[in-house]
C-alpha positions as a printed Julia matrix, in Angstrom:
125×3 Matrix{Float64}:
  99.97  118.05   91.88
  99.45  115.83   94.88
  97.14  113.2    94.62
  95.44  111.03   97.25
  94.36  107.12   97.4
  93.06  105.17   99.44
  95.49  101.54  100.66
  94.92   98.62  102.49
  97.74   96.86  104.01
  99.68   98.91  101.95
  97.71   97.63   98.8
  94.46   99.52   97.05
  91.32   98.07   97.4
  89.99   95.03   95.16
  89.27   96.69   91.55
  90.61  100.32   92.84
  92.11  102.33   89.81
  94.04  105.56   90.91
  92.97  107.18   87.74
  89.42  106.96   88.48
  89.11  106.37   92.0
  92.12  108.47   93.82
  91.29  112.14   94.26
  93.73  114.89   93.07
  94.25  118.66   93.0
  92.93  120.04   89.64
  95.82  122.62   89.41
  97.76  124.94   91.43
  95.06  127.12   92.56
  92.97  124.8    94.26
  95.79  122.8    95.91
  97.13  126.02   97.42
  93.86  127.09   98.67
  92.42  123.77   99.93
  95.81  122.27  101.17
  95.34  123.77  104.48
  92.3   122.37  105.03
  93.44  119.08  104.58
  96.65  119.41  106.27
  95.47  118.31  109.69
  97.39  114.95  110.21
 100.2   114.49  112.94
 102.93  114.94  110.1
 102.36  117.54  107.13
 101.35  116.65  103.81
 104.65  116.97  101.61
 103.82  118.42   98.23
 107.13  116.95   96.61
 106.88  113.53   98.56
 104.55  111.26  100.44
 102.41  111.21  103.58
 100.05  108.96  104.96
  96.94  109.49  107.07
  95.71  106.71  109.56
  92.83  106.54  111.82
  93.48  109.47  113.99
  94.45  111.64  111.22
  91.38  110.35  108.7
  89.14  111.39  111.43
  90.55  114.64  112.21
  90.28  115.2   108.11
  86.59  113.96  108.04
  85.68  116.68  110.65
  87.57  119.78  109.02
  86.14  118.86  105.49
  82.76  118.07  106.93
  82.72  121.3   108.98
  83.73  123.7   105.98
  82.03  121.86  103.46
  78.83  124.15  104.16
  81.02  127.32  103.94
  82.02  125.98  100.79
  78.76  125.38   99.23
  77.94  129.23  100.0
  80.46  130.48   97.99
  79.89  131.64   94.51
  80.4   129.32   91.28
  83.58  131.44   90.88
  85.67  133.56   92.87
  89.31  134.6    93.44
  91.56  135.6    96.33
  94.45  137.21   96.49
  97.8   135.61   97.94
  99.72  138.73   99.57
 102.52  136.2   100.93
 103.86  136.12   97.63
 105.76  138.93   95.89
 104.07  140.47   93.49
 100.95  139.48   95.08
  99.03  136.6    93.56
  95.47  135.92   92.22
  94.09  132.45   93.23
  91.12  131.76   90.87
  88.71  129.01   92.46
  85.65  127.19   91.39
  83.04  126.09   94.11
  81.82  123.07   91.91
  85.62  121.52   91.66
  85.85  122.43   95.32
  82.82  120.21   96.5
  83.96  117.29   94.36
  87.29  117.02   95.88
  85.67  117.4    99.08
  82.87  115.16   98.46
  85.18  112.11   96.87
  87.45  112.3   100.14
  85.02  111.96  102.37
  83.85  108.67  100.3
  87.37  108.16  100.45
  87.89  108.57  104.47
  85.07  106.44  104.96
  86.31  103.51  102.64
  89.74  103.77  104.57
  88.32  104.05  107.86
  85.36  101.11  107.18
  88.61   98.51  106.1
  91.26   99.87  108.66
  93.05  101.19  105.37
  94.71  104.78  105.01
  95.06  107.82  102.51
  98.46  108.01  100.9
  98.93  111.7    99.69
 101.25  111.39   96.83
 103.34  114.64   95.93
 105.03  115.66   92.47
């Protein structure tokens, strides 16, 4: 799964624990659904490598997540969508609370990165 971390001058903030303070998609279904909402940087997020979001990317990501947060809040507790771009069609199972937790934590991380002149580093598998 892709995870993302705050970095300031390429280092974690003081006291930062990647396993506690970072964020990640909890499973493949949530990653598949949410990645297009996150993929707003000048360079696409590489699910198998690394990508870095600097100030302009962070500003776009913050706007994107804030814009869509209300729609996520209005979703049912659990829902399913069908990905018809694959053969056979694939069902993706989603949970509103997981999505909101990811969005909220990411928004907090963006604020920390912007306030400290830092970046978000997205790390793939």
